[in-house]
Amino acid sequence: MKDKGLIIIMLVIAQLYSCKAQVDPPAAFGPTPSMKQLNWHNMEFYAFVHFSLNTFTNKEWGYGDESPELFNPTELDTRQWARVAKEAGMKGIIITAKHHDGFCLWPSKYTERSVKNSPWKDGQGDVVRELAEACKEYDLKLGIYLSPWDRNHPGYGKPEYITYFRNQLKELLTNYGDVFEMWFDGANGGDGYYGGANETRKINTLEYYDWDATYKMIYDISPNTLVWGIGPSEARWIGNERGRAGKTNWCLLRQKDELAGKVHYSEFMNGHEDGEKWVPGEADVSIRPGWFYHEAEDDKVRPLEEMVDIYYESIGRNANLLLNLPVDKRGLVNENDIVRLKELTAVIKADFKEELLAKSKISSDNTRGESEQYAAENLIDSNTETYWATDDSIHTGSVSFEFEKPIYINRVELQEYIRLGQRVKAFNVEAKVDGAWQTIANETTIGYKRILRVDRVKAEALRVNFTDSKSSLVISTIKAYNALTLVTMPKISRDKRGLVTMEADNGNEIYYTIDGTDPTTQSQRYKETIQLPQAVMVKAIAHNAEEKISSKIKVINYGKSKEKWKVLSSSAHDFKSADRTIDGNLSTFWTFGDNSTKSPQNIVIDMGETITINGFSYFPKQLGHDLNLVSQYAFYTSSDNKHWVKQSEGEFSNIKNNPVKQIKTFHSITARYIKFVAKSGIDDKNMFSIAELDILETSEN
Ligand code: FUL
């Protein structure tokens, strides 16, 4: 009895004490994410599937006149897509329900241009429905890409197309369950079929769609759908199609300026520190050079090390990662893509296998109201809902982690408690090595998540110093790991004369073969440039001798060197520097043309001998603001530099956003002279650049 009384008194005291210790949480600072956006941030990684008529026509952008009868996957299995995505740790799939050519993957009642007029399932199929069901089964969220640009619709550019577009939106948002993200692509306007008009139509994207009304309609039907891209969106493009966010990456955007056309897309990589709205970045990239499946890219799946970089430069830089898996003609995610995705998943899993700070002794120089509720211990409790916070007036601060014995560290992960806004502007990380502190990272923003890759250190302690912030500090997580060393493949290049140069990172050794066998550390060691002017397959590895780890094998197939090639003539009067287009160096380029004339420009090359070829490639200039990229081309061959035969003509689709090597194939022919014609360029300029021109030699050669 007596004991019971004592317990009650103690409970009351505890209650009183805790009331006293109750300190209000920090007030939100600046724009904050909505619940919908928070859920979206938590998804981090999801798949894009580009699959449509283009898969069957081998195009990146359809013109709009392709027949729906070409759509005929033989083994379409959306459950396979879902399984692949799920196993990779992805949280959803966004499908190209309608790409720019207007073909619909669902039997829309507003058009005949859909699966219903394809041989697939005798016109009874519905890809969107099958995917929605597979997503449900695998507990994935469904997202939809509906291209605002429609190169098929006769009414595109006129008011009636807006009605059509909205009707389709309604169909997609009503009939397929929850849609977590609606994807509005920015590519819009240009030439197209347009119901047979075959003309160029341009619209003002910001006005034509009356986005305010369109968004309102979307939210009325489906309030939980997050809208991405064009218009007053809730998430933004990251400004490139390489899946890379800026190191500094604010979730904020001056969207009013953007909607007034005052923001250049290159600013999307970083967002705006003073943005008035929470519009976080989503980094989209394809696992291959193109967005749609092309057999010619089966051996061009991005290398593992590039995929790992993409992961760290998107998710590790406060952006979501939208990774495209171009479903192939069978209707399946291709084996080669699955292999790479599995390798990526394995590396990421291994990198984050063991968290190292949870067992450390933690201390901080300030805690909000000295309350346990905001203590630094919250940083390592693996609960993102708790956080360490400083007093309102304290905008800088340090947290230290001491280890019982020194440990190896090469990754540091941080998260802000973004419900209360994104605040940190600068921070650094120090490690105590042999009793002395050394700076191992000097960084800017954090946001939802930031992962730093640092050189491996053997640390007795770690210290994170927040040196600049918009307001008090509100940090939910700090973690550290010791990831495995990933040795990157050597870089290989060959110049015009056939001199091959190889380079490896961090002074790693290089071993190579030219007889087709896989190189090992027993193979020829690369020491200096090698003369290889003949058609040759070079295989090489980089090797970290200290850790005894080798890279993956780099394989390059060279045709005969361009030693005998010469630029013979050009529409440009001055073509002294035109040799740069055939120098084997992808970073040099030649710009030609003339803004005062509208005629096509050309360059004629003598290959020095007759060669059997079945295609050519155009490598676009990569860096700079004025890229002067060719968008419409023609390619001719000749055996005497007099009589020319056109071998290929068409468009380099999507070259502006995704300036990858453009490969065009045709039937095998023999030729000594080639003529590349630049018919038009992006941004309607009559200036063109070429980084490198090449031919595809027929393999029997
Ligand atoms: C681009 C489009 O033009 C491409 O075809 C692709 O869909 C990519 C994701 O967005 O802007």
XYZ file of C-alpha atoms and ligand atoms in Angstrom:
712
model
C 0.000 0.000 0.000
C 2.722 2.366 1.113
C 4.748 1.452 -2.003
C 1.846 2.226 -4.295
C 1.599 5.770 -2.854
C 5.290 6.306 -3.445
C 5.008 5.166 -7.040
C 2.147 7.593 -7.685
C 4.146 10.482 -6.201
C 7.124 9.538 -8.378
C 4.944 9.372 -11.475
C 3.532 12.825 -10.760
C 7.035 14.227 -10.327
C 8.137 12.593 -13.575
C 5.140 14.071 -15.342
C 5.852 17.531 -13.949
C 9.483 17.240 -14.923
C 8.696 16.178 -18.434
C 6.206 19.053 -18.780
C 8.957 21.408 -17.807
C 11.331 19.832 -20.314
C 8.766 20.053 -23.098
C 10.231 22.474 -25.649
C 8.316 23.582 -28.712
C 9.629 22.222 -31.998
C 11.285 24.693 -34.353
C 8.902 26.596 -36.607
C 9.007 25.716 -40.295
C 11.340 27.908 -42.350
C 10.519 28.928 -45.920
C 8.620 26.655 -48.306
C 7.948 23.140 -47.040
C 6.838 19.942 -48.783
C 3.242 18.777 -48.793
C 2.389 15.323 -47.450
C 2.186 14.142 -51.063
C 5.692 15.443 -51.744
C 7.062 13.871 -48.549
C 5.732 10.485 -49.631
C 7.274 11.087 -53.021
C 10.698 11.910 -51.511
C 10.541 8.648 -49.579
C 10.160 6.692 -52.815
C 13.686 7.708 -53.929
C 14.076 5.185 -56.764
C 11.583 4.080 -59.412
C 11.474 2.864 -63.001
C 10.582 4.553 -66.237
C 9.389 2.288 -69.048
C 9.611 3.658 -72.576
C 7.618 1.271 -74.698
C 5.436 2.132 -77.683
C 5.340 2.098 -81.463
C 8.903 3.432 -81.418
C 10.030 0.107 -79.992
C 8.941 -1.485 -83.271
C 10.014 1.277 -85.667
C 13.442 1.619 -84.052
C 12.909 5.336 -83.456
C 13.337 7.678 -80.500
C 10.587 9.992 -81.686
C 7.860 8.810 -84.028
C 6.724 11.312 -86.653
C 3.075 10.511 -86.064
C 2.293 8.620 -89.279
C 3.447 5.142 -88.222
C 0.806 2.465 -88.418
C -0.594 1.098 -85.118
C -0.361 -2.307 -86.792
C 3.354 -2.294 -86.149
C 2.760 -2.630 -82.417
C 3.033 -6.357 -81.833
C 4.940 -7.574 -78.777
C 5.241 -11.338 -78.745
C 5.713 -11.989 -75.022
C 4.538 -8.859 -73.265
C 4.659 -9.465 -69.521
C 4.178 -6.491 -67.233
C 4.643 -8.787 -64.231
C 8.214 -9.345 -65.399
C 8.744 -5.547 -65.462
C 7.318 -5.279 -61.964
C 9.443 -8.146 -60.660
C 12.611 -6.601 -62.087
C 11.768 -3.217 -60.568
C 10.863 -4.694 -57.206
C 14.028 -6.752 -56.973
C 16.068 -3.619 -57.667
C 14.469 -1.873 -54.707
C 12.410 0.456 -56.869
C 9.119 1.779 -55.545
C 7.106 2.347 -58.714
C 6.936 2.349 -62.522
C 6.097 5.247 -64.850
C 4.882 4.130 -68.286
C 4.838 6.087 -71.560
C 1.079 5.748 -72.050
C 1.402 8.129 -74.994
C 4.682 9.364 -76.471
C 5.100 12.212 -78.962
C 3.787 10.168 -81.930
C 0.369 9.947 -80.303
C 0.055 6.149 -80.136
C -1.827 5.114 -76.987
C -0.958 2.029 -74.949
C -4.526 1.929 -73.691
C -7.698 1.689 -75.822
C -8.621 5.343 -75.459
C -12.136 6.028 -76.620
C -11.009 9.340 -78.089
C -8.727 7.995 -80.812
C -8.186 5.112 -83.189
C -4.442 5.439 -82.758
C -4.020 2.908 -79.999
C -3.485 -0.718 -79.048
C -7.031 -1.427 -80.156
C -5.898 -1.176 -83.772
C -2.819 -3.290 -83.294
C -2.485 -7.047 -83.818
C -1.433 -7.452 -80.162
C -4.134 -9.536 -78.457
C -6.275 -8.912 -81.530
C -6.784 -5.340 -80.455
C -8.257 -6.394 -77.131
C -5.225 -5.586 -74.987
C -4.515 -2.700 -72.622
C -0.891 -2.251 -71.544
C -1.729 0.373 -68.930
C -4.261 -1.940 -67.296
C -1.850 -4.871 -67.282
C 0.830 -2.703 -65.727
C -1.560 -1.290 -63.120
C -2.429 -4.846 -62.106
C 1.190 -5.978 -61.982
C 2.119 -2.950 -59.875
C -0.636 -3.783 -57.444
C 0.553 -7.361 -57.187
C 4.143 -6.301 -56.513
C 3.235 -3.395 -54.257
C 4.607 -0.784 -56.621
C 3.096 2.584 -57.462
C 1.955 3.399 -60.967
C 2.943 6.603 -62.750
C 1.921 7.857 -66.182
C 3.705 9.736 -68.954
C 1.267 11.465 -71.268
C 3.074 13.522 -73.885
C 1.560 16.995 -74.247
C 3.061 17.123 -77.749
C 1.210 14.932 -80.240
C 2.729 14.680 -83.708
C -0.228 12.715 -84.980
C -3.278 14.640 -83.855
C -4.810 16.838 -86.575
C -5.931 19.372 -83.993
C -2.563 19.806 -82.303
C -1.928 23.517 -81.876
C -5.646 24.325 -81.911
C -8.105 24.457 -78.986
C -9.679 21.101 -79.850
C -6.480 19.268 -79.024
C -6.612 20.595 -75.462
C -10.033 18.977 -75.050
C -8.624 15.732 -76.426
C -5.597 15.924 -74.132
C -7.748 16.540 -71.066
C -10.151 13.751 -71.995
C -7.234 11.367 -72.132
C -5.967 12.599 -68.789
C -9.393 11.925 -67.326
C -9.424 8.403 -68.749
C -6.001 7.618 -67.339
C -6.703 9.077 -63.924
C -10.093 7.420 -63.542
C -9.715 3.919 -64.899
C -6.448 2.572 -63.570
C -6.438 3.111 -59.808
C -4.028 5.457 -58.043
C -1.475 7.263 -60.133
C 1.408 8.540 -58.008
C 2.981 10.749 -60.662
C 1.828 12.370 -63.882
C 4.746 13.105 -66.190
C 4.504 16.052 -68.582
C 7.449 16.062 -70.934
C 8.901 19.396 -71.968
C 9.681 18.410 -75.585
C 6.908 20.117 -77.487
C 6.226 21.476 -80.946
C 7.952 21.006 -84.272
C 7.297 19.105 -87.426
C 4.920 16.177 -87.541
C 2.223 14.345 -89.403
C -0.683 16.185 -87.746
C -3.418 14.212 -89.460
C -1.705 14.426 -92.844
C -0.830 18.110 -92.802
C 2.873 17.219 -92.580
C 3.925 20.580 -91.294
C 5.701 22.371 -88.489
C 3.521 23.525 -85.625
C 4.731 25.571 -82.720
C 2.860 26.446 -79.584
C 3.628 28.425 -76.469
C 3.782 25.620 -73.915
C 3.164 27.973 -71.027
C -0.066 29.322 -72.481
C -1.504 26.734 -74.830
C -2.412 24.122 -72.210
C -3.846 26.557 -69.652
C -1.983 24.574 -67.056
C -3.833 26.084 -64.113
C -7.102 24.656 -65.399
C -5.477 21.368 -66.434
C -3.855 20.945 -63.016
C -7.098 21.769 -61.274
C -8.819 19.080 -63.279
C -6.134 16.567 -62.340
C -6.337 17.381 -58.634
C -10.134 17.292 -58.662
C -10.032 13.748 -59.986
C -6.892 12.556 -58.263
C -5.590 14.743 -55.438
C -2.798 12.318 -54.578
C -1.218 12.461 -58.016
C 1.980 14.490 -58.042
C 2.436 16.394 -61.272
C 5.931 16.602 -62.699
C 7.429 18.831 -65.361
C 5.687 21.525 -67.319
C 3.277 23.952 -65.634
C 3.018 24.747 -61.905
C 4.401 21.319 -61.086
C 5.245 19.754 -57.744
C 8.553 18.270 -58.871
C 10.995 19.411 -61.499
C 13.269 18.021 -64.191
C 16.905 17.950 -63.107
C 17.959 19.732 -66.305
C 19.690 16.838 -68.083
C 18.891 13.301 -69.189
C 22.027 11.870 -67.630
C 20.528 11.362 -64.182
C 22.794 13.880 -62.473
C 21.775 16.479 -59.900
C 23.996 19.373 -58.894
C 26.107 19.087 -55.743
C 24.202 22.075 -54.515
C 20.602 21.088 -54.887
C 17.733 23.034 -53.380
C 14.243 21.554 -53.323
C 13.094 25.109 -53.930
C 12.360 26.834 -57.211
C 11.361 30.313 -58.333
C 8.459 28.767 -60.131
C 6.780 32.085 -60.846
C 9.851 33.082 -62.829
C 9.916 29.715 -64.498
C 6.293 30.065 -65.591
C 7.142 33.491 -66.950
C 9.834 31.837 -69.092
C 12.651 33.447 -67.099
C 14.461 30.328 -65.916
C 16.953 28.441 -68.074
C 16.686 24.707 -67.657
C 20.351 24.433 -66.673
C 19.286 26.020 -63.340
C 17.208 22.933 -62.552
C 20.305 20.989 -61.533
C 20.666 23.222 -58.493
C 17.192 24.613 -57.839
C 16.975 28.106 -56.341
C 18.077 28.949 -52.834
C 15.477 31.718 -52.806
C 12.730 29.760 -54.566
C 9.210 30.494 -53.341
C 7.930 26.951 -53.827
C 8.939 23.413 -52.873
C 9.654 21.821 -56.279
C 12.233 19.065 -55.719
C 14.328 17.532 -58.500
C 13.807 14.198 -60.198
C 16.749 12.861 -62.173
C 15.731 10.833 -65.217
C 18.103 8.690 -67.220
C 17.939 5.614 -69.409
C 20.008 2.532 -68.658
C 21.048 2.691 -72.336
C 21.880 5.664 -74.579
C 18.317 5.824 -75.976
C 14.975 5.938 -74.191
C 13.370 3.346 -76.453
C 14.715 -0.122 -77.168
C 17.104 -0.436 -80.116
C 18.779 -3.716 -80.833
C 21.935 -1.822 -81.827
C 22.236 -0.724 -78.192
C 22.187 -4.223 -76.726
C 25.914 -3.898 -76.070
C 25.684 -0.253 -75.030
C 24.023 -0.614 -71.638
C 25.666 1.945 -69.369
C 28.645 0.456 -67.545
C 28.252 -0.442 -63.893
C 30.554 2.324 -62.699
C 28.449 4.891 -64.560
C 25.294 3.491 -62.984
C 26.896 3.737 -59.557
C 27.888 7.352 -60.251
C 24.329 8.062 -61.329
C 23.003 6.646 -58.058
C 25.334 8.799 -55.982
C 24.746 11.885 -58.099
C 20.966 11.646 -57.967
C 19.747 9.974 -54.784
C 23.003 10.983 -53.130
C 22.367 14.593 -54.148
C 18.861 15.174 -52.927
C 16.991 14.038 -56.050
C 14.786 11.086 -56.836
C 16.100 8.693 -59.474
C 13.838 7.726 -62.366
C 15.706 4.995 -64.227
C 14.444 3.979 -67.656
C 14.295 0.334 -68.699
C 13.519 0.286 -72.421
C 11.233 -2.717 -72.788
C 12.144 -4.608 -75.954
C 10.129 -5.870 -78.931
C 9.110 -8.992 -77.062
C 7.547 -6.784 -74.394
C 10.151 -7.700 -71.775
C 12.880 -5.881 -69.893
C 15.952 -7.013 -71.800
C 18.366 -9.496 -70.206
C 21.348 -7.153 -70.601
C 19.549 -4.406 -68.710
C 18.565 -6.823 -65.955
C 22.182 -7.927 -65.513
C 23.317 -4.330 -65.091
C 20.487 -3.462 -62.746
C 21.321 -6.454 -60.565
C 24.972 -5.441 -60.492
C 23.984 -1.936 -59.452
C 21.678 -3.206 -56.726
C 24.436 -5.476 -55.420
C 26.955 -2.618 -55.240
C 24.533 -0.303 -53.468
C 23.564 -3.014 -51.029
C 27.207 -3.753 -50.268
C 28.096 -0.057 -49.929
C 25.443 0.432 -47.255
C 25.788 -2.917 -45.544
C 27.025 -1.798 -42.171
C 26.223 1.544 -40.587
C 29.110 2.733 -38.435
C 27.914 5.656 -36.323
C 25.087 4.002 -34.403
C 27.484 2.630 -31.823
C 29.595 5.784 -31.482
C 29.690 8.249 -28.594
C 27.901 11.311 -29.849
C 28.075 14.910 -28.677
C 26.952 18.270 -29.995
C 27.641 21.870 -29.103
C 24.007 22.943 -28.877
C 20.654 21.290 -28.340
C 17.393 23.085 -28.649
C 16.193 24.132 -25.196
C 18.633 21.571 -23.823
C 15.790 19.149 -24.341
C 16.372 15.441 -24.845
C 13.656 15.540 -27.436
C 16.067 17.296 -29.840
C 19.273 15.600 -28.704
C 22.024 14.612 -31.132
C 21.287 10.959 -30.317
C 18.321 11.318 -32.674
C 20.779 11.475 -35.559
C 21.761 7.841 -35.106
C 18.492 6.258 -33.990
C 17.605 5.286 -37.580
C 14.290 7.079 -37.199
C 13.832 9.858 -39.744
C 10.963 11.348 -37.748
C 13.227 12.361 -34.849
C 15.888 15.008 -35.242
C 18.646 17.004 -33.675
C 17.796 20.700 -33.533
C 19.549 23.824 -32.304
C 18.067 26.861 -30.596
C 16.317 29.320 -32.883
C 19.194 31.788 -32.733
C 21.866 29.173 -33.431
C 22.413 28.625 -37.172
C 25.723 26.805 -37.029
C 26.873 23.852 -35.001
C 28.937 20.681 -34.764
C 28.257 17.071 -33.968
C 31.041 14.631 -33.089
C 31.100 10.864 -33.104
C 33.829 9.081 -31.178
C 34.723 5.479 -31.805
C 36.042 2.916 -29.349
C 38.771 2.057 -31.814
C 39.599 3.601 -35.225
C 37.338 2.556 -38.078
C 37.502 2.892 -41.858
C 35.000 5.308 -43.395
C 34.419 6.418 -47.005
C 30.718 7.326 -47.119
C 28.786 9.873 -45.062
C 25.015 10.200 -45.361
C 22.976 13.117 -44.026
C 19.303 14.029 -43.994
C 17.551 17.211 -42.994
C 14.140 17.011 -41.411
C 12.582 18.572 -44.492
C 9.077 18.862 -43.081
C 10.425 22.037 -41.521
C 12.119 23.248 -44.713
C 15.503 22.921 -46.345
C 17.988 25.032 -44.403
C 21.643 24.030 -44.549
C 23.774 26.102 -46.940
C 27.239 24.814 -46.065
C 28.851 22.082 -44.014
C 32.053 20.133 -43.783
C 33.153 16.785 -42.418
C 36.342 16.155 -40.465
C 37.969 12.903 -39.449
C 40.387 12.471 -36.565
C 43.291 10.463 -37.897
C 46.269 9.705 -35.629
C 45.106 12.331 -33.190
C 44.755 15.141 -35.736
C 41.587 16.474 -37.350
C 41.563 16.627 -41.128
C 38.814 17.903 -43.421
C 37.490 15.126 -45.647
C 34.572 16.951 -47.280
C 33.470 20.521 -47.842
C 29.922 20.738 -49.088
C 26.849 22.933 -49.488
C 23.262 21.646 -49.363
C 21.720 18.520 -47.842
C 17.904 18.454 -48.219
C 16.019 15.163 -48.091
C 19.231 13.149 -48.479
C 22.886 13.717 -49.250
C 25.468 10.968 -49.563
C 29.140 11.875 -49.750
C 31.754 9.642 -51.278
C 35.055 10.478 -49.583
C 38.501 8.919 -49.678
C 38.737 6.112 -47.158
C 40.117 7.283 -43.783
C 40.906 5.375 -40.589
C 39.101 7.601 -38.136
C 39.188 7.745 -34.365
C 36.335 10.222 -34.519
C 34.179 12.042 -37.056
C 32.893 15.602 -36.831
C 30.265 17.290 -38.966
C 30.334 21.092 -38.862
C 27.330 22.986 -40.147
C 28.836 26.318 -41.070
C 25.965 28.165 -42.717
C 22.221 27.726 -42.592
C 19.142 29.774 -43.379
C 17.830 29.161 -39.896
C 18.369 26.883 -36.890
C 19.615 23.366 -37.662
C 17.095 20.540 -37.937
C 18.929 17.365 -38.951
C 17.331 13.936 -38.797
C 20.119 11.558 -39.781
C 23.874 11.196 -40.011
C 25.293 7.825 -41.028
C 28.654 6.529 -42.161
C 29.795 3.461 -44.065
C 32.874 1.827 -45.443
C 31.940 0.909 -49.008
C 33.917 -1.508 -51.145
C 36.445 -0.029 -53.546
C 35.104 0.112 -57.077
C 37.958 0.203 -59.567
C 36.865 2.070 -62.679
C 37.663 0.847 -66.178
C 40.498 2.480 -68.099
C 39.678 5.220 -70.581
C 40.774 4.317 -74.088
C 41.077 6.550 -77.131
C 42.580 6.237 -80.587
C 43.668 9.111 -82.777
C 43.426 9.459 -86.536
C 46.724 7.693 -87.107
C 45.766 4.735 -84.933
C 47.717 5.647 -81.777
C 45.884 4.158 -78.796
C 46.120 5.836 -75.390
C 44.824 4.335 -72.121
C 44.370 6.017 -68.769
C 43.326 4.718 -65.367
C 42.204 6.585 -62.255
C 44.342 6.818 -59.123
C 47.465 5.562 -60.833
C 45.977 2.067 -61.198
C 47.762 -0.399 -63.482
C 46.332 -1.270 -66.910
C 46.416 -4.675 -68.640
C 45.070 -5.319 -72.129
C 44.622 -7.789 -74.958
C 43.995 -7.379 -78.689
C 43.285 -11.035 -79.508
C 39.752 -11.128 -78.133
C 40.640 -12.896 -74.870
C 39.709 -11.390 -71.521
C 42.614 -9.517 -69.949
C 43.993 -10.435 -66.516
C 46.992 -9.200 -64.564
C 48.998 -11.761 -66.560
C 48.191 -9.975 -69.838
C 50.245 -7.286 -71.515
C 50.724 -4.304 -69.199
C 50.033 -0.922 -70.763
C 52.934 1.475 -70.374
C 52.804 3.848 -73.333
C 50.713 4.564 -76.426
C 50.389 1.673 -78.851
C 50.112 1.857 -82.617
C 46.948 -0.008 -83.683
C 45.783 1.407 -87.034
C 44.062 -1.819 -88.111
C 40.531 -2.993 -87.280
C 40.971 -4.321 -83.776
C 39.158 -5.251 -80.592
C 40.886 -3.804 -77.532
C 40.002 -5.237 -74.127
C 41.507 -3.709 -70.997
C 41.236 -3.690 -67.215
C 42.476 -1.295 -64.573
C 43.979 -2.926 -61.520
C 44.401 -1.604 -58.007
C 47.545 -3.465 -56.950
C 47.297 -2.492 -53.282
C 43.828 -3.937 -52.790
C 44.230 -6.518 -55.555
C 40.954 -5.514 -57.194
C 40.395 -5.166 -60.929
C 37.832 -3.180 -62.855
C 35.279 -4.634 -65.221
C 36.625 -5.250 -68.723
C 36.474 -2.337 -71.101
C 35.851 -3.506 -74.670
C 36.313 -1.281 -77.705
C 35.862 -2.360 -81.286
C 37.791 -0.209 -83.696
C 37.433 -0.237 -87.454
C 40.402 0.714 -89.588
C 41.924 4.010 -88.380
C 41.116 7.166 -90.314
C 44.717 7.703 -91.267
C 43.830 8.027 -94.954
C 40.738 10.172 -94.443
C 40.674 13.741 -95.755
C 38.050 16.437 -95.790
C 37.700 17.222 -99.502
C 35.145 19.982 -99.598
C 32.333 21.632 -97.753
C 29.534 24.128 -98.279
C 31.487 26.269 -95.825
C 34.183 28.332 -97.553
C 36.567 27.951 -94.711
C 37.062 24.357 -93.697
C 40.607 24.494 -92.422
C 39.556 23.073 -89.059
C 37.144 20.502 -90.470
C 39.699 17.798 -89.794
C 38.489 17.858 -86.194
C 35.414 15.935 -87.334
C 37.602 12.944 -88.215
C 40.427 13.176 -85.672
C 39.158 10.376 -83.393
C 38.958 12.888 -80.543
C 35.426 13.300 -79.204
C 36.203 16.489 -77.336
C 37.260 18.503 -80.374
C 34.595 19.800 -82.756
C 34.081 21.872 -85.873
C 31.353 24.462 -86.278
C 30.256 25.515 -89.738
C 27.369 27.096 -91.566
C 26.068 30.554 -91.851
C 23.134 32.176 -90.138
C 22.390 34.364 -93.155
C 21.698 31.471 -95.525
C 19.041 28.879 -94.899
C 20.390 26.241 -97.211
C 21.669 22.904 -95.913
C 25.376 22.644 -95.190
C 27.598 19.737 -96.038
C 30.986 18.181 -95.625
C 32.571 15.732 -98.074
C 35.167 13.224 -96.946
C 37.520 11.009 -98.925
C 38.185 7.798 -96.989
C 41.265 7.129 -99.108
C 40.119 3.663 -100.204
C 36.960 1.774 -101.026
C 35.249 0.392 -97.933
C 32.101 -1.676 -97.429
C 29.882 0.167 -94.987
C 26.385 -0.217 -93.609
C 25.913 2.925 -91.596
C 27.413 6.071 -90.154
C 27.472 7.888 -86.865
C 27.376 11.525 -85.825
C 28.825 12.325 -82.431
C 27.450 15.640 -81.193
C 29.380 18.332 -79.393
C 28.881 17.847 -75.655
C 29.840 20.973 -73.761
C 28.860 24.604 -73.945
C 25.721 26.666 -74.311
C 25.653 26.978 -78.101
C 25.890 23.380 -79.186
C 24.615 23.981 -82.751
C 23.470 20.388 -82.972
C 22.197 18.900 -86.223
C 18.604 17.693 -85.986
C 17.797 16.816 -89.632
C 20.444 15.118 -91.714
C 21.089 13.300 -94.984
C 23.965 10.963 -95.724
C 25.321 10.170 -99.201
C 28.021 7.903 -100.572
C 29.952 7.894 -103.838
C 32.701 5.931 -105.512
C 33.992 8.814 -107.630
C 33.059 12.029 -105.808
C 30.682 12.840 -108.699
C 27.719 10.522 -108.543
C 26.125 10.481 -105.128
C 23.581 8.049 -103.700
C 21.490 8.998 -100.712
C 21.779 6.193 -98.127
C 19.912 7.691 -95.219
C 17.910 10.771 -94.330
C 15.916 11.770 -91.290
C 15.965 13.205 -87.815
C 18.258 12.928 -84.824
C 15.361 12.831 -82.372
C 15.735 14.241 -78.887
C 19.327 15.246 -79.589
C 18.934 18.466 -77.624
C 18.107 16.786 -74.322
C 20.061 13.608 -74.893
C 23.083 14.377 -77.089
C 24.381 10.820 -77.446
C 26.152 9.339 -80.478
C 23.607 9.062 -83.309
C 23.908 5.817 -85.234
C 22.105 5.303 -88.553
C 22.292 2.055 -90.455
C 21.511 1.109 -94.065
C 22.129 -1.783 -96.463
C 25.772 -2.671 -97.062
C 27.348 -0.720 -99.909
C 30.870 0.053 -101.042
C 32.058 3.623 -101.161
C 35.136 5.745 -101.087
C 33.541 9.159 -100.533
C 30.926 10.163 -97.982
C 28.871 13.321 -97.724
C 27.155 14.384 -94.507
C 24.451 16.995 -94.954
C 23.181 19.057 -92.043
C 19.670 20.033 -93.156
C 18.536 21.790 -90.027
C 19.580 22.235 -86.456
C 18.017 22.631 -83.066
C 16.806 26.123 -82.236
C 16.343 26.736 -85.988
C 19.890 27.844 -86.429
C 21.831 27.380 -89.592
C 25.066 26.803 -87.740
C 26.105 23.236 -87.137
C 28.712 21.468 -85.100
C 30.250 18.038 -85.490
C 32.464 16.442 -82.867
C 33.089 13.258 -84.851
C 31.854 11.528 -87.976
C 32.339 7.815 -88.419
C 31.226 4.978 -90.623
C 30.047 1.524 -89.640
C 32.085 -1.015 -91.505
C 30.241 -4.122 -92.557
C 31.669 -6.848 -90.344
C 32.738 -9.271 -93.131
C 35.161 -6.531 -94.194
C 12.358 13.681 -73.546
C 11.558 13.035 -74.676
O 11.588 13.817 -75.836
C 12.231 11.696 -74.840
O 11.760 11.004 -75.955
C 12.004 10.903 -73.567
O 10.644 10.595 -73.421
C 12.533 11.678 -72.367
C 12.221 11.049 -71.056
O 12.026 12.982 -72.355
O 12.264 14.994 -73.429
